[in-house]
Each structure stands twice: as structure tokens, then as C-alpha cells.
Short mmCIF file of C-alpha atoms in Angstrom, two decimals:
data_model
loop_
_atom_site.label_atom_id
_atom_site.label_comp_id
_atom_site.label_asym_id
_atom_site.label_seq_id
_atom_site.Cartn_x
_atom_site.Cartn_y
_atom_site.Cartn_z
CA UNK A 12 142.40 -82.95 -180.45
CA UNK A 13 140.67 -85.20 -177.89
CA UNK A 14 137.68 -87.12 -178.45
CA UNK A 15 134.24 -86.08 -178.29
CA UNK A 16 133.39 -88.29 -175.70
CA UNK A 17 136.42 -87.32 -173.61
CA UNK A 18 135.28 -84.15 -173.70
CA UNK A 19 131.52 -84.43 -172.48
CA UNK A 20 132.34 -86.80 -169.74
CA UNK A 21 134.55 -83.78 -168.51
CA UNK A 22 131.89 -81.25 -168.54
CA UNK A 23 129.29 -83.63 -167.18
CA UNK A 24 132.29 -83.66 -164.22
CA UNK A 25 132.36 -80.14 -164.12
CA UNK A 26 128.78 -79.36 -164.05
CA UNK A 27 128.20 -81.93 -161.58
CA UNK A 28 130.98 -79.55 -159.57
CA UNK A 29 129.10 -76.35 -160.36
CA UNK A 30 126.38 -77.92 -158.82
CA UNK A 31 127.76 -78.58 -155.62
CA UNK A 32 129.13 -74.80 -155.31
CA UNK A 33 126.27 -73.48 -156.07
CA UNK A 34 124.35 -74.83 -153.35
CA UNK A 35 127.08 -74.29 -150.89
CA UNK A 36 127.20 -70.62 -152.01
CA UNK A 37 123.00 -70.67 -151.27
CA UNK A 38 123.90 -72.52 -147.58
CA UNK A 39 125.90 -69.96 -146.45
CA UNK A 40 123.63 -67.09 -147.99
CA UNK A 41 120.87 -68.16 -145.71
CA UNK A 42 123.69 -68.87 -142.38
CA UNK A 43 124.80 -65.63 -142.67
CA UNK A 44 121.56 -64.03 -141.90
CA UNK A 45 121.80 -66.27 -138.68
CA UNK A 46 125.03 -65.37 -138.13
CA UNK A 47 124.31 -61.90 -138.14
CA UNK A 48 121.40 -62.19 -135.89
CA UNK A 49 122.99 -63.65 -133.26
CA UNK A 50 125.70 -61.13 -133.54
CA UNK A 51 123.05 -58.22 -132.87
CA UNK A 52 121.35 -60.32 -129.82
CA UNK A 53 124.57 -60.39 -128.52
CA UNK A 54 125.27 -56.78 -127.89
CA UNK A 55 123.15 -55.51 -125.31
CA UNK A 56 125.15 -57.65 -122.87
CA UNK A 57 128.64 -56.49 -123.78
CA UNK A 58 126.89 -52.49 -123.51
CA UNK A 59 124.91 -53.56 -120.23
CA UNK A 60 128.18 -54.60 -118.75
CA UNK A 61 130.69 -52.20 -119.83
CA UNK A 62 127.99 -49.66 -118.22
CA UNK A 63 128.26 -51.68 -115.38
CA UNK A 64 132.11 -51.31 -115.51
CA UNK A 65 131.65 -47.91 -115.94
CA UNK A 66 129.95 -47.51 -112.79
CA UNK A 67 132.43 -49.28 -110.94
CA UNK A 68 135.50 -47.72 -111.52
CA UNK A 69 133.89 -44.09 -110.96
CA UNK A 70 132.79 -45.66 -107.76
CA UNK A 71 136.01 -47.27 -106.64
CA UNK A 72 139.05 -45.04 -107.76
CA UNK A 73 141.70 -46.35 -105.32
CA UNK A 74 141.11 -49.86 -106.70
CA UNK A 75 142.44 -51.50 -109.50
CA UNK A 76 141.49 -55.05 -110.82
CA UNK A 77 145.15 -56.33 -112.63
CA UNK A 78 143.06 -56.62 -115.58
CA UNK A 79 142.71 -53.13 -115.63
CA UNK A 80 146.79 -52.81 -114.79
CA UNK A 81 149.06 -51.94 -117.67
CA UNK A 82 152.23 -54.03 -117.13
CA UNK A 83 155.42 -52.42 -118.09
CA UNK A 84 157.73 -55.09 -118.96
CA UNK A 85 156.17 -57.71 -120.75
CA UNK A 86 157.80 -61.24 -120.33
CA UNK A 87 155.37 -63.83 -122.03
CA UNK A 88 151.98 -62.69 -124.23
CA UNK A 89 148.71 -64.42 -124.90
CA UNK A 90 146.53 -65.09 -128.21
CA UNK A 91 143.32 -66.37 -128.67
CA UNK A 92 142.94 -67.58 -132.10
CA UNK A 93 139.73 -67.92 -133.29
CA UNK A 94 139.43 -69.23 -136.66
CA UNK A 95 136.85 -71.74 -138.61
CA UNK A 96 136.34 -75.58 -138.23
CA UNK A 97 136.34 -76.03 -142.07
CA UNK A 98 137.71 -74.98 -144.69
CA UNK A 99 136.77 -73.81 -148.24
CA UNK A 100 136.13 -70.38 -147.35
CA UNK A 101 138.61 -68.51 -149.23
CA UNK A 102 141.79 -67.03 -147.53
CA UNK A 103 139.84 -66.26 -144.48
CA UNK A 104 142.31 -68.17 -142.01
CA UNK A 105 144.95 -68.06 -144.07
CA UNK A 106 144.76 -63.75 -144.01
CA UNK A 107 144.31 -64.13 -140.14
CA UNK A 108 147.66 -66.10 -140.26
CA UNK A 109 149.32 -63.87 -141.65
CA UNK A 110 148.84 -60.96 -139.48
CA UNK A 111 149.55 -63.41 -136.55
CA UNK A 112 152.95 -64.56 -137.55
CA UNK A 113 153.68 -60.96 -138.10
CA UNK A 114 152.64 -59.83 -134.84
CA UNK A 115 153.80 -62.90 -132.87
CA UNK A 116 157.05 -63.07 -134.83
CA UNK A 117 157.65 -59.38 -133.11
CA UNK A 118 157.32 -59.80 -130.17
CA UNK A 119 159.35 -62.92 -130.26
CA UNK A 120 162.53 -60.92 -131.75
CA UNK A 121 161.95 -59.13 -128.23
CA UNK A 122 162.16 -62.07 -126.43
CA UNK A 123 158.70 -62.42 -125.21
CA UNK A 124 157.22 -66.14 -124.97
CA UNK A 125 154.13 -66.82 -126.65
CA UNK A 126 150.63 -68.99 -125.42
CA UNK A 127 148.15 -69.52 -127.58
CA UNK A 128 144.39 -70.40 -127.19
CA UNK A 129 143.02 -71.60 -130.40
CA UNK A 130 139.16 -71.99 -131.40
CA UNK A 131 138.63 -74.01 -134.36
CA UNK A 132 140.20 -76.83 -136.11
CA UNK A 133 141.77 -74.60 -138.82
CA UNK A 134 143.71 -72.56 -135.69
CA UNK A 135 145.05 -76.17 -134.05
CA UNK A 136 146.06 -77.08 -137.56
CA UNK A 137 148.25 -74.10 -137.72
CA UNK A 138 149.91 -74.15 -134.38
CA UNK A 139 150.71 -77.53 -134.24
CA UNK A 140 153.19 -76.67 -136.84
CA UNK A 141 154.56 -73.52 -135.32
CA UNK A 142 156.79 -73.06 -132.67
CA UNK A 143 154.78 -71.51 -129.86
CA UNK A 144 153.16 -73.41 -126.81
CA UNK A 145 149.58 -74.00 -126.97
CA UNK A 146 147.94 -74.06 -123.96
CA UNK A 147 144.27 -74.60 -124.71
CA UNK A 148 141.86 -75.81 -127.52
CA UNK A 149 138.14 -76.32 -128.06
CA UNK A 150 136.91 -77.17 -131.39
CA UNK A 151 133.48 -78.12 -133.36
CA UNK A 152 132.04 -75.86 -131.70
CA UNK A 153 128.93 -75.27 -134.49
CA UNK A 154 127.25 -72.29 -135.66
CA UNK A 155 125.75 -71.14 -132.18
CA UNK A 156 128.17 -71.11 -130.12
CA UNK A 157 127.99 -71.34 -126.20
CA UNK A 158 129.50 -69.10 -123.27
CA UNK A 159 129.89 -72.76 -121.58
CA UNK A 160 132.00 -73.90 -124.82
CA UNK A 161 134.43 -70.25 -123.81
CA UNK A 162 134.97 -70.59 -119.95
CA UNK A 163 137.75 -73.97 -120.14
CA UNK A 164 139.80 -72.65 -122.72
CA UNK A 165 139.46 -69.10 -121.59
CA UNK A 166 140.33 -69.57 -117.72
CA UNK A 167 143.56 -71.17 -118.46
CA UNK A 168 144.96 -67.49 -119.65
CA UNK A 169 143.10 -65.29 -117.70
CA UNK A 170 144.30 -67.32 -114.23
CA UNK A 171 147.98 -67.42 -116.04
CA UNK A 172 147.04 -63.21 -116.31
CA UNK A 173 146.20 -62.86 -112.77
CA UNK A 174 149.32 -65.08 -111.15
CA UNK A 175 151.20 -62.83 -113.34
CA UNK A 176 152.81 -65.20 -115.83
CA UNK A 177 151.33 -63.90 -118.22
CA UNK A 178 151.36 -60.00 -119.14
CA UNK A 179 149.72 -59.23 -121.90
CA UNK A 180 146.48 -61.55 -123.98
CA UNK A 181 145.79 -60.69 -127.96
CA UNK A 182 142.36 -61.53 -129.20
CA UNK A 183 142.57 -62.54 -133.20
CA UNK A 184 139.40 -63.14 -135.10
CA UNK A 185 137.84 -62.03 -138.10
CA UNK A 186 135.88 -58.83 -137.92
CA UNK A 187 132.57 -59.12 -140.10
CA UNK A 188 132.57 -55.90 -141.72
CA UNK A 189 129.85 -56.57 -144.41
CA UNK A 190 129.00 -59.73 -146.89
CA UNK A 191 132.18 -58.79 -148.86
CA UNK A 192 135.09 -57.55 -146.78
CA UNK A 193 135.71 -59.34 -143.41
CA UNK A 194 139.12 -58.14 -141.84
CA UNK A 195 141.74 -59.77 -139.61
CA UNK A 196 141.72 -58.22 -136.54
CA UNK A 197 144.02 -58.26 -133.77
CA UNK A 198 142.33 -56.69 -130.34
CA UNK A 199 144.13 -55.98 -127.20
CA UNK A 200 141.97 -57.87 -124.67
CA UNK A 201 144.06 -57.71 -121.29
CA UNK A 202 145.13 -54.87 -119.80
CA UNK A 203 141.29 -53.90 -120.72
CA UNK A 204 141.79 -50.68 -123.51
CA UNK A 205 139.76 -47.98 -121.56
CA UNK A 206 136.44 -47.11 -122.29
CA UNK A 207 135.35 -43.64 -122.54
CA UNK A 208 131.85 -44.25 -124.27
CA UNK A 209 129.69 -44.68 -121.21
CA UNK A 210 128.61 -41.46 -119.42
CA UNK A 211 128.16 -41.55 -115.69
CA UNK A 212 126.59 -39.11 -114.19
CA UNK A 213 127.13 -37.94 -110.31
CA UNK A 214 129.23 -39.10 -107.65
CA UNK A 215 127.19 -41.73 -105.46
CA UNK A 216 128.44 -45.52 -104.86
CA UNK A 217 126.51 -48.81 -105.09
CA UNK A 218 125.47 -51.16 -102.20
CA UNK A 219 127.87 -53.95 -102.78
CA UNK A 220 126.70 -57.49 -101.93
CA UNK A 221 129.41 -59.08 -101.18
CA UNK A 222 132.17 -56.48 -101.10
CA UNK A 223 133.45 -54.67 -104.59
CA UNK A 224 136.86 -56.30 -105.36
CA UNK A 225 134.76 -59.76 -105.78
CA UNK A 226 132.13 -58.08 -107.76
CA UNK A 227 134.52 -56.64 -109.91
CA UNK A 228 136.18 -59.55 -110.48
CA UNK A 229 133.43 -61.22 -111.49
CA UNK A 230 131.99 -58.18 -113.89
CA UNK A 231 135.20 -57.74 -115.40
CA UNK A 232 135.60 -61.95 -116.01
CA UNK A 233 132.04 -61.82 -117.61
CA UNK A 234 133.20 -58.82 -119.68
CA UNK A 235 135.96 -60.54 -121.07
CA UNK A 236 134.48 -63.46 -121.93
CA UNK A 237 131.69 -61.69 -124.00
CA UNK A 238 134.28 -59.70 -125.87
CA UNK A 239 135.68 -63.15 -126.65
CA UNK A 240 132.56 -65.01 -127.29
CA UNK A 241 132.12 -61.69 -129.43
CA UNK A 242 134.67 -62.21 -131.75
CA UNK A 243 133.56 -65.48 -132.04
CA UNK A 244 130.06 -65.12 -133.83
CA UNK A 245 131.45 -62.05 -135.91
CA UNK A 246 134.33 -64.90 -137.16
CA UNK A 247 131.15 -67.01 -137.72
CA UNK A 248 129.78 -64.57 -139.80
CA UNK A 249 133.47 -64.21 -141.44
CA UNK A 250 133.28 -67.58 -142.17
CA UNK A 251 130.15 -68.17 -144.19
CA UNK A 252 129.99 -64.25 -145.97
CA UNK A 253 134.10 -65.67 -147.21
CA UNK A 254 132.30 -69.38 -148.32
CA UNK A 255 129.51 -67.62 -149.81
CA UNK A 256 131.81 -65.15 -151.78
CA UNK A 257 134.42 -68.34 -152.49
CA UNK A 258 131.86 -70.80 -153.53
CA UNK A 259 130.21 -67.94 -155.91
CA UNK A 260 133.27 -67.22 -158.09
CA UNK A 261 134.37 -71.49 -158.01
CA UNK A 262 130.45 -71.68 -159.74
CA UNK A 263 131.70 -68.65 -162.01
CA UNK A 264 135.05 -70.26 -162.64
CA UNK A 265 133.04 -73.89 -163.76
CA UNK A 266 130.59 -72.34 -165.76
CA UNK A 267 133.60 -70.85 -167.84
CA UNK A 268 135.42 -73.65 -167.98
CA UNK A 269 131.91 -75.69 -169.21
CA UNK A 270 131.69 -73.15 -171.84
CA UNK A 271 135.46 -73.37 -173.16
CA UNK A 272 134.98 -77.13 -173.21
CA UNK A 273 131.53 -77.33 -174.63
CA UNK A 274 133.52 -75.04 -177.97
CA UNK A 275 136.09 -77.42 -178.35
CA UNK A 276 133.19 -80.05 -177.94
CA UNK A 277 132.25 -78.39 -181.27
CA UNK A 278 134.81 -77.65 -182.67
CA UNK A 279 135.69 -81.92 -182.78
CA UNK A 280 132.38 -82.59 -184.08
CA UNK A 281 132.66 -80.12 -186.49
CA UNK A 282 135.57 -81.46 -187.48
CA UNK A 283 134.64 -85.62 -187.68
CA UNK A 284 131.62 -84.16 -189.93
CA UNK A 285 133.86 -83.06 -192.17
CA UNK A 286 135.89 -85.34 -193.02
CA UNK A 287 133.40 -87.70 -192.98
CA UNK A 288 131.79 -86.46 -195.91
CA UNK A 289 135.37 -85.56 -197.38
CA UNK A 290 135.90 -89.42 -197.26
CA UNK A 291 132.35 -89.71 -198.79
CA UNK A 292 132.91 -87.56 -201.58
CA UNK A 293 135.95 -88.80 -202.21
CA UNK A 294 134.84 -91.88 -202.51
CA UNK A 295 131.84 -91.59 -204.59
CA UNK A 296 134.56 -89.54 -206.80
CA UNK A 297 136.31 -93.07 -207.26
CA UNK A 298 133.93 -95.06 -208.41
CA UNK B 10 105.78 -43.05 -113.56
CA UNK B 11 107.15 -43.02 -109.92
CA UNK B 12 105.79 -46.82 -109.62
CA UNK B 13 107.22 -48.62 -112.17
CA UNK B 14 110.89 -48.94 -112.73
CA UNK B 15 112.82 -50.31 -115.78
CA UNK B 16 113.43 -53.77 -116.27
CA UNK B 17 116.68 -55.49 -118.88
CA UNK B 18 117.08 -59.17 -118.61
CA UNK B 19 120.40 -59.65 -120.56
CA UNK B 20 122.54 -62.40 -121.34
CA UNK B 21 125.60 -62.99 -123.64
CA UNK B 22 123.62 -65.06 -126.30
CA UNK B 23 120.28 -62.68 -126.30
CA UNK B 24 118.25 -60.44 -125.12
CA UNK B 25 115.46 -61.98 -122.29
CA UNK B 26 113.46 -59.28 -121.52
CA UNK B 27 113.48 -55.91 -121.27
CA UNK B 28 110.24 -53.30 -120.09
CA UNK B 29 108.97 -51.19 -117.95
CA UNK B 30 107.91 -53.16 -114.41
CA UNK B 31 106.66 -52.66 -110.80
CA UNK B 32 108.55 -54.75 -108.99
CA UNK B 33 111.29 -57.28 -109.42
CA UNK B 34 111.98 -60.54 -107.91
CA UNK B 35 115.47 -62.07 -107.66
CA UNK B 36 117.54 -64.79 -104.83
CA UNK B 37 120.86 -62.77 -104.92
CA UNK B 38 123.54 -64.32 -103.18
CA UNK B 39 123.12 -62.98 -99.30
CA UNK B 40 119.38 -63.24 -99.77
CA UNK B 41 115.87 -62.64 -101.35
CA UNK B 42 115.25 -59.58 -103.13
CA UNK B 43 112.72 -57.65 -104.08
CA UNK B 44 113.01 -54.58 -105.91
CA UNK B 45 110.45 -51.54 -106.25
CA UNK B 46 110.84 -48.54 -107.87
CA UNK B 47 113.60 -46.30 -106.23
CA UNK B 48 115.81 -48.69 -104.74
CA UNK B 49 118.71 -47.89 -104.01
CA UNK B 50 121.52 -48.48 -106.19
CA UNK B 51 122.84 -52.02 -105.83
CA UNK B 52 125.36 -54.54 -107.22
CA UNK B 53 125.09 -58.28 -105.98
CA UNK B 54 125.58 -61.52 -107.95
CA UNK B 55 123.04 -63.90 -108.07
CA UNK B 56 122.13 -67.73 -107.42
CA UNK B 57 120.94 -69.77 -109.85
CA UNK B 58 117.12 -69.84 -109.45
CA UNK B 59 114.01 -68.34 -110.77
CA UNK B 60 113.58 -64.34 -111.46
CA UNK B 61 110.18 -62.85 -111.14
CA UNK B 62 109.04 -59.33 -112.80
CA UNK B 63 105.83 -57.90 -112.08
CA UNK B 64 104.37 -56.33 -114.51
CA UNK B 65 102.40 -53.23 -114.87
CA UNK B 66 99.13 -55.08 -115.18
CA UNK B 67 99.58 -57.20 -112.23
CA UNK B 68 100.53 -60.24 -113.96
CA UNK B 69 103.69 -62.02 -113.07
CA UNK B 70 106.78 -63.29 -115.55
CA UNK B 71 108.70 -65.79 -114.68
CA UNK B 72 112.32 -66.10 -116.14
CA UNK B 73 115.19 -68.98 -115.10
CA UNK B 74 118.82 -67.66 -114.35
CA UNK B 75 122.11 -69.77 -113.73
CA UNK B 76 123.65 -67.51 -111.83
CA UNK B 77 124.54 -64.21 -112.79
CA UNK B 78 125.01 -60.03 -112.02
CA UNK B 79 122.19 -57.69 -110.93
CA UNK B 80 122.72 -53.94 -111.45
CA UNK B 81 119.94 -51.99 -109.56
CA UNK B 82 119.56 -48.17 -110.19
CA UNK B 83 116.92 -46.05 -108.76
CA UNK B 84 114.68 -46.20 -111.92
CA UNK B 85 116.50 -49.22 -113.79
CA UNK B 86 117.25 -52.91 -112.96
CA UNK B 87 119.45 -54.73 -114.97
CA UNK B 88 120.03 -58.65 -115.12
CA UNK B 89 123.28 -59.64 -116.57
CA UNK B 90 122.12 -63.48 -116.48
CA UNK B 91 124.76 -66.43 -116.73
CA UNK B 92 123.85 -69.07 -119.26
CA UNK B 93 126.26 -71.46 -118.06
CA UNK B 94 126.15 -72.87 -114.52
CA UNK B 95 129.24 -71.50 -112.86
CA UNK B 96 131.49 -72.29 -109.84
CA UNK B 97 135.05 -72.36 -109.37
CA UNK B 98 135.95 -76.14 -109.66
CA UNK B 99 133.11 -76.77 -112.63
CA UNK B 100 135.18 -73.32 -114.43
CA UNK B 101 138.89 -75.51 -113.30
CA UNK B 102 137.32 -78.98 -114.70
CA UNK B 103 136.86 -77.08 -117.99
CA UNK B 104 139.68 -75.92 -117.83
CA UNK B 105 141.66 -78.89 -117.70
CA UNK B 106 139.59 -80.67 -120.32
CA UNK B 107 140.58 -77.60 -122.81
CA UNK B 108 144.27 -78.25 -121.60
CA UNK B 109 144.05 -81.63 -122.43
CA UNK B 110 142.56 -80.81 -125.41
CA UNK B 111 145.59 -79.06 -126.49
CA UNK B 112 147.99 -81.86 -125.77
CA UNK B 113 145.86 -84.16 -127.72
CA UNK B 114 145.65 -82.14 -130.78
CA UNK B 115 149.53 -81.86 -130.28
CA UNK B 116 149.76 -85.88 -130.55
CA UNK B 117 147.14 -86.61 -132.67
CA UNK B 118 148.93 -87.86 -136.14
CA UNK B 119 145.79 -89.48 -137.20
CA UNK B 120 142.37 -88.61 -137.42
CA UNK B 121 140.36 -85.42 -138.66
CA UNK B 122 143.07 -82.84 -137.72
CA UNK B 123 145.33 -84.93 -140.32
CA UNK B 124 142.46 -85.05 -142.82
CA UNK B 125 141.40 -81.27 -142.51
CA UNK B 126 145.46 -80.41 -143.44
CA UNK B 127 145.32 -82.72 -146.24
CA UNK B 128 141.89 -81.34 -147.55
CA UNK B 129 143.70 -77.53 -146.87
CA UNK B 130 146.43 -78.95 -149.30
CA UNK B 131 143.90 -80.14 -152.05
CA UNK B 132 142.44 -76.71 -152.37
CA UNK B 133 145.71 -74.99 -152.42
CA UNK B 134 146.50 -76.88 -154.91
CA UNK B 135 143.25 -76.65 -157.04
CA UNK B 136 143.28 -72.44 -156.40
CA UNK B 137 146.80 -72.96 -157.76
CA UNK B 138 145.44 -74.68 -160.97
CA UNK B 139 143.18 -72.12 -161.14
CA UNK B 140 145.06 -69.39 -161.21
CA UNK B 141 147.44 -71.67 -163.86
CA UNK B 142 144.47 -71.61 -166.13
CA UNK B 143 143.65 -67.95 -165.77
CA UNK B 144 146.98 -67.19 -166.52
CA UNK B 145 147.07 -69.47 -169.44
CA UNK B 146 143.66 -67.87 -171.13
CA UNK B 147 145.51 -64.23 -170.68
CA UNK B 148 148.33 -65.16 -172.95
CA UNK B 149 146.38 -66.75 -175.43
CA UNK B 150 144.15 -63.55 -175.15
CA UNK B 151 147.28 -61.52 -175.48
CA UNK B 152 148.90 -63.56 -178.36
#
């Protein structure tokens, strides 16, 4: 059995742990409620514009943006990878890997190429390693994110999508679900999935300043980016509700441990007491 | 009713504004506008500059977009304001920077990227060691 010391010096370690956990867990407690605010101010864009959308393609049947085009035969595909700058949130990334390689590693057996995008340190990390070409990257991006941080990284597939060398663009994030379950998500971003939500009522067509097909271009670039820059503060959210729940069960974990310790603590010093006063007795017994 | 119209200032972070006006104020891109109540329906983008909404008391708001989308509707205006500044070569000098961004984080051997993998490792390991000890308390449980 080790000695007593030993043994407090280790719990004094692991409380000194606990303590650290435990106020990480409270940091991302109070982020989250950020996190989720921003997601909410968020949304009245994305529903403004996809009305907007709406409108448009009612209004111009005979057009159609190549976003909106379905491609048949699908040469090389698109992901944007947004994961977290840092780790210690649990298998968060490492669950949105894992989908990925799935995914990517199917379409691959087809003999499509693959680009990647990646947000986050955690997503350059894992790419670097991997096979695939990786076009762009932005990183550190914080806990409010900006459109501004989006448009570099973003315009390098969506221009690769319009020249037609690319055919197809994945968005994978995190979708915040609640404080416990956040789920891996892969969303088909390009060819835009159709939206039937939006009713329009009659028949009757917009002035355009200048003409439609640049309008729409722009609309449907904006659109795209906010879907993006969606995904992006619901992984933020991700992030900190997967800390908060990680950092909780490592305080749970050291408090266990401090307890197991802190018995065979006692048990030792139990144990000196003892035989010190066996050798006592004994020894009184001999004289 | 028939003189005010309904006003959304929108942008991907937040919401700006949103209420029911007389008149709005905007510098689209072929010119000054001014929208009243029962306009008819128009799409233009706009230039960066100031947006004014009159409100139903007479006073005036004054809001700053970068650019941006304006929806008009006979009894709703919409603002889908820009946060960023945008134009094509500032959108293609971004671009490049988050190209070169790429290859850098492809060469980089040193720095944080190597210090973030290592620090991934370390609590592999110590969720491993965890789940070693877990495992170790069920079989003395069990025994």
C-alpha cells in the first residue's frame, strides 16, 4: 500500500483538476445561451430570403440559375466542413468525422473527386491527413462569427460550381438539437433542395432593377451563404452544449476518483495506527 | 391603414428593424428611392449608404447598410442588408487569402495546428484511461 502522503498529494492533483472542469462546464453553460441567441437572430434572414426566392422563381419559370440545376453525372463533389477550433468537447468532431469518411469514402468508390472547405482548426487537422484536396480554410474564427469571415472560403466552391467543375457541394456541421443531443448532419447545399414552405400567392412579376438573372444571382449567393453561416452558429452551439456535457461528467469522473482515493487514504492511516500501538503494546509487554 | 406600409430591416447576423412605416428611404443601385405605401412590387440591390424609415409619428430612423437586397411589395418592404462590404475583386481577394490559407495549413509542420493534434492525442489517451478505470471498478464490482 502506498504512503499516506502519496496519496493526498494525488487528490490535492485531482481536485485541483475538478476544479478546472467545473468552471469550464459553467463557461460554456453561460456561451450556450449566446450561442443560441444568435442562432434565433439569425433566422429571419434565411426566411426573408427564401421568400424572396420564392417569389422569383414563380416569377421567372423559363429561367434557371445552375444553382438551382440538378446535374446528372457527377464528376467531382464539394464539402464544407465546419467543425470547432478547440477541442475538449467530447466526440463532437470526431462523430462528424465519421459520417464524412463514410459519405466521402462513397462517392470516391464511384470515382468522384473530392474538395473540401474546412472551418475550424479541428476540420484542417483532419484533412491534412486524408487524402482529398483542400481547397480553402479559415480558422479562429470566435464565438460570433462574421458573413465577411464566410465569403473567401465560400467563393472558391461556389465559382468552381458555376464553371462547372464542380457538380455537387455537401454542407457538414453539427445540428444543435438541444443541450444534450447535437447531431452530425450532412445537408445538400448545391443544387438548392426545393422549397415548398413559402406560399405565393397570384401571378404578377416584380420590377427588376437591374434585370432578373443578376438579381437572382445575387439572392441565391446571399442564400447560400446564410445557410452556411447557419450551420455555423448551430456548430457553435454544438460545440459548447458537447463541452458543457464533457466537462460535467470529467468533474463527475474526479470527484469519484477523490473519493476512492480519500478511502484508501484511510484505510493506510488506519492501518500505521495500528500497528503503531501493536508495536507499543508489544513493547510495554517486554519490559 | 392604406398609409403606412410594413417595414423588415434584416440581415444575416440580426434582426435591424422591423414595423409598421410611412415611407421608406433607400440609394438602390440605378437611383434614389423612396417608397410609400402601395408601390409597386420591386427587386433592386442596393449601394452601400444610409436607409431612412419614416415613421408613423413623423419622426425619422436612420439605419447604415453595406450594400444589400430590397424586396418591395405593395404593403411590405423588406431590407435584406449586407454586413460585409461587397464587390467582386474584394469577394476574389478573400478568396485567395482562404486558398492560401489552405496551402499553408497543408505545410505547416510546426505551430498550433501541430499542438492542437498533439493536445487531440492527450485526451484520447486520458478518455482511454478512463474508460481503463471504469472497466477495472466493474470487475472488482463483479468479483
Amino acid at each position: 500500500m502506498s504512503g499516506g502522503k502519496e496519496i493526498t498529494t494525488k487528490i490535492r492533483s485531482i481536485e485541483n483538476t475538478s476544479k478546472v472542469t467545473s468552471a469550464l462546464e459553467m463557461v460554456s453553460a453561460s456561451k450556450i445561451r449566446k450561442a443560441q441567441a444568435l442562432m434565433q437572430s439569425s433566422r429571419p434572414y434565411a426566411r426573408m430570403i427564401r421568400q424572396v426566392i420564392g417569389h422569383l422563381s414563380k416569377a421567372n419559370p423559363e429561367y434557371q440559375h445552375p444553382f438551382t440545376k440538378v446535374r446528372e453525372d457527377v464528376k467531382r463533389a464539394g464539402y464544407i466542413v465546419i467543425t470547432s477550433d478547440r477541442g475538449l468537447c467530447g466526440g463532437l468532431n470526431n462523430n462528424l468525422f465519421r459520417r464524412l469518411l463514410v459519405d466521402i469514402g462513397e462517392k470516391k468508390s464511384r470515382g468522384i473527386e473530392i474538395d473540401v472547405v474546412a472551418f475550424g482548426k479541428k476540420a484542417i487537422q483532419f484533412f491534412r491527413n486524408l487524402k482529398v484536396n483542400l481547397v480553402a480554410t479559415a480558422q479562429d474564427l470566435g464565438e460570433k462569427p462574421e458573413i465577411a469571415d464566410l465569403i473567401g472560403p465560400m467563393k472558391t466552391l461556389l465559382d468552381g460550381y458555376k464553371d462547372g467543375s464542380i457538380d455537387e457541394v455537401t454542407l457538414a456541421y453539427n445540428d444543435f438539437v438541444n443541450t444534450m443531443t447535437q447531431t452530425p448532419t450532412l445537408a445538400p447545399l448545391l443544387p438548392l433542395p426545393e422549397t415548398d414552405d413559402e406560399e405565393v400567392p397570384n401571378v404578377w412579376d416584380y420590377i427588376y432593377e437591374p434585370e432578373a438573372v443578376y438579381l437572382l444571382d445575387t439572392v441565391l449567393t446571399r442564400y447560400v451563404e446564410s445557410l452556411v453561416y447557419q450551420g455555423m452558429l448551430e456548430n457553435i452551439a454544438s460545440e459548447q452544449a458537447a463541452r458543457m456535457l464533457a466537462m460535467k461528467n470529467a468533474t463527475d469522473n474526479a470527484r469519484d476518483l477523490i473519493d476512492e482515493l480519500q478511502l484508501v487514504f484511510n484505510k493506510a492511516r488506519q492501518a500505521a495506527i495500528t500497528q503503531e500501538i501493536s508495536e507499543i503494546v508489544s513493547g510495554a509487554a517486554a519490559v | 391603414m392604406a398609409h403606412t406600409i410594413h417595414c423588415d430591416i434584416v440581415s444575416a447576423e440580426e434582426q435591424i428593424y422591423s414595423g409598421t412605416v410611412k415611407m421608406v428611404y433607400a440609394s438602390g443601385e440605378m437611383g434614389e428611392l423612396g417608397i410609400a405605401p402601395r408601390h409597386a412590387p420591386l427587386l433592386t440591390r442596393l449601394k452601400p449608404g444610409e436607409l431612412r424609415v419614416e415613421l408613423e409619428d413623423g419622426s425619422e430612423e436612420l439605419f447604415f447598410v453595406s450594400g444589400g437586397l430590397i424586396e418591395v411589395q405593395p404593403h411590405m418592404v423588406t431590407v435584406l442588408s449586407d454586413t460585409a462590404i461587397r464587390a467582386d475583386d474584394l469577394d476574389e481577394a478573400a478568396a485567395i487569402k482562404a486558398r492560401e490559407d489552405a496551402e499553408q495549413a497543408l505545410k505547416d509542420k510546426t505551430g498550433d495546428l501541430e499542438i492542437a493534434e498533439a493536445q487531440a492525442r492527450l485526451t484520447e489517451a486520458v478518455a482511454q484511461l478512463a474508460a481503463v478505470s471504469k472497466l477495472k471498478k466493474m470487475a472488482k464490482r463483479s468479483r
